[in-house]
């Protein structure tokens, strides 16, 4: 699972860079009025993104707490109980997994945000060109 998550993280990092480059190209072409619409849409989507990220963050915090508790129990027993050491190891693995999943969720949300904003800006440009073509006639 860990390798698959790492691959997904790399994939989304690359896709985000591509979408940001596309956004820069499109934003150069849009008018100030369209820029305001785009910024409003960005704020709206950021609020939704934060809700999704908060869920992943809660899972990460739970994993941190479980790991810290396992470490405390392990320290109190001075390693005398072998199951506590393995519990600490399992909690460490879960913590690392939660960190990776949190990072993946953040990247996934950012990618979808950039992709949506890019298509939104392109649609604004198309709409603008259509209305200008009617103005000419």
Coordinates of C-alpha atoms in Angstrom, one line a residue:
X1 CA 0.0 0.0 0.0
X2 CA 2.8 2.4 0.9
X3 CA 4.4 2.3 -2.5
X4 CA 1.1 2.8 -4.2
X5 CA 0.4 5.9 -2.1
X6 CA 3.9 7.2 -2.9
X7 CA 3.3 6.7 -6.6
X8 CA 0.0 8.6 -6.3
X9 CA 1.7 11.4 -4.5
X10 CA 4.3 11.7 -7.3
X11 CA 1.6 11.5 -9.9
X12 CA -0.6 14.3 -8.3
X13 CA 2.5 16.5 -7.8
X14 CA 3.3 16.3 -11.5
X15 CA -0.4 16.9 -12.5
X16 CA -0.7 19.9 -10.2
X17 CA 2.4 21.5 -11.9
X18 CA 0.9 20.9 -15.3
X19 CA -2.5 22.4 -14.3
X20 CA -0.8 25.5 -12.8
X21 CA 1.1 26.1 -16.0
X22 CA -2.1 25.8 -18.0
X23 CA -3.8 28.2 -15.5
X24 CA -1.0 30.8 -16.0
X25 CA -1.5 30.7 -19.7
X26 CA -5.2 31.1 -19.5
X27 CA -5.1 33.8 -16.8
X28 CA -3.0 35.9 -19.1
X29 CA -5.9 36.0 -21.6
X30 CA -8.7 36.8 -19.3
X31 CA -10.2 40.2 -18.5
X32 CA -10.2 41.8 -15.1
X33 CA -14.0 41.0 -14.7
X34 CA -13.3 37.4 -15.5
X35 CA -10.4 37.4 -13.0
X36 CA -12.8 38.5 -10.3
X37 CA -15.2 35.6 -11.2
X38 CA -12.3 33.2 -11.2
X39 CA -11.1 34.4 -7.8
X40 CA -14.6 34.0 -6.3
X41 CA -14.8 30.5 -7.6
X42 CA -11.3 29.7 -6.2
X43 CA -12.5 30.9 -2.7
X44 CA -15.6 28.8 -2.9
X45 CA -13.8 25.7 -3.9
X46 CA -11.1 26.3 -1.3
X47 CA -13.7 26.1 1.4
X48 CA -14.9 22.7 0.1
X49 CA -11.3 21.5 -0.2
X50 CA -10.6 22.4 3.5
X51 CA -13.5 20.2 4.7
X52 CA -12.0 17.2 2.9
X53 CA -8.5 17.9 4.1
X54 CA -9.8 18.4 7.7
X55 CA -11.1 14.8 7.7
X56 CA -7.6 13.5 6.6
X57 CA -6.0 15.7 9.2
X58 CA -8.2 14.3 12.0
X59 CA -7.1 10.8 11.0
X60 CA -3.5 11.9 11.1
X61 CA -3.9 13.4 14.6
X62 CA -5.5 10.2 15.8
X63 CA -2.6 8.2 14.5
X64 CA -0.2 10.6 16.2
X65 CA -2.0 10.3 19.6
X66 CA -2.0 6.5 19.3
X67 CA 1.7 6.5 18.5
X68 CA 2.5 8.8 21.5
X69 CA 0.4 6.6 23.8
X70 CA 2.2 3.5 22.6
X71 CA 5.6 5.2 23.2
X72 CA 4.6 6.2 26.7
X73 CA 3.4 2.7 27.6
X74 CA 6.6 1.3 26.1
X75 CA 8.8 3.7 28.2
X76 CA 6.8 2.9 31.4
X77 CA 7.4 -0.8 31.0
X78 CA 11.1 -0.4 30.1
X79 CA 10.6 -2.8 27.2
X80 CA 9.8 -5.7 29.5
X81 CA 6.6 -6.6 27.7
X82 CA 7.4 -7.6 24.0
X83 CA 3.8 -6.8 22.9
X84 CA 4.2 -3.1 23.8
X85 CA 7.2 -2.8 21.5
X86 CA 5.3 -4.3 18.6
X87 CA 2.3 -2.1 19.4
X88 CA 4.7 0.9 19.2
X89 CA 5.9 -0.4 15.8
X90 CA 2.4 -0.9 14.5
X91 CA 1.4 2.6 15.6
X92 CA 4.5 4.0 14.0
X93 CA 3.5 2.3 10.7
X94 CA -0.1 3.6 11.0
X95 CA 1.3 7.1 11.7
X96 CA 3.5 7.0 8.6
X97 CA 0.6 5.7 6.6
X98 CA -1.7 8.5 7.9
X99 CA 0.9 11.1 7.0
X100 CA 1.2 9.8 3.5
X101 CA -2.6 9.6 3.1
X102 CA -2.9 13.1 4.4
X103 CA -0.3 14.4 1.9
X104 CA -2.1 12.5 -0.9
X105 CA -5.5 14.0 0.1
X106 CA -4.0 17.5 0.1
X107 CA -2.4 16.9 -3.3
X108 CA -5.6 15.3 -4.7
X109 CA -7.7 18.3 -3.6
X110 CA -5.3 20.8 -5.0
X111 CA -5.2 19.0 -8.3
X112 CA -8.9 19.0 -8.6
X113 CA -9.1 22.6 -7.6
X114 CA -6.5 23.6 -10.2
X115 CA -8.2 21.5 -12.9
X116 CA -11.6 22.9 -12.2
X117 CA -10.4 26.5 -12.1
X118 CA -8.6 25.9 -15.4
X119 CA -11.7 24.6 -17.1
X120 CA -13.8 27.4 -15.5
X121 CA -11.4 30.0 -16.9
X122 CA -11.4 28.4 -20.4
X123 CA -15.2 28.5 -20.3
X124 CA -15.2 32.1 -19.4
X125 CA -12.9 32.8 -22.3
X126 CA -15.1 30.9 -24.7
X127 CA -18.2 32.8 -23.4
X128 CA -16.3 36.0 -23.9
X129 CA -15.3 35.2 -27.4
X130 CA -18.9 34.2 -28.3
X131 CA -20.4 37.4 -27.0
X132 CA -17.7 39.4 -28.8
X133 CA -18.5 37.6 -32.1
X134 CA -22.1 38.7 -31.7
X135 CA -21.1 42.2 -31.0
X136 CA -19.2 42.5 -34.3
X137 CA -22.3 41.7 -36.4

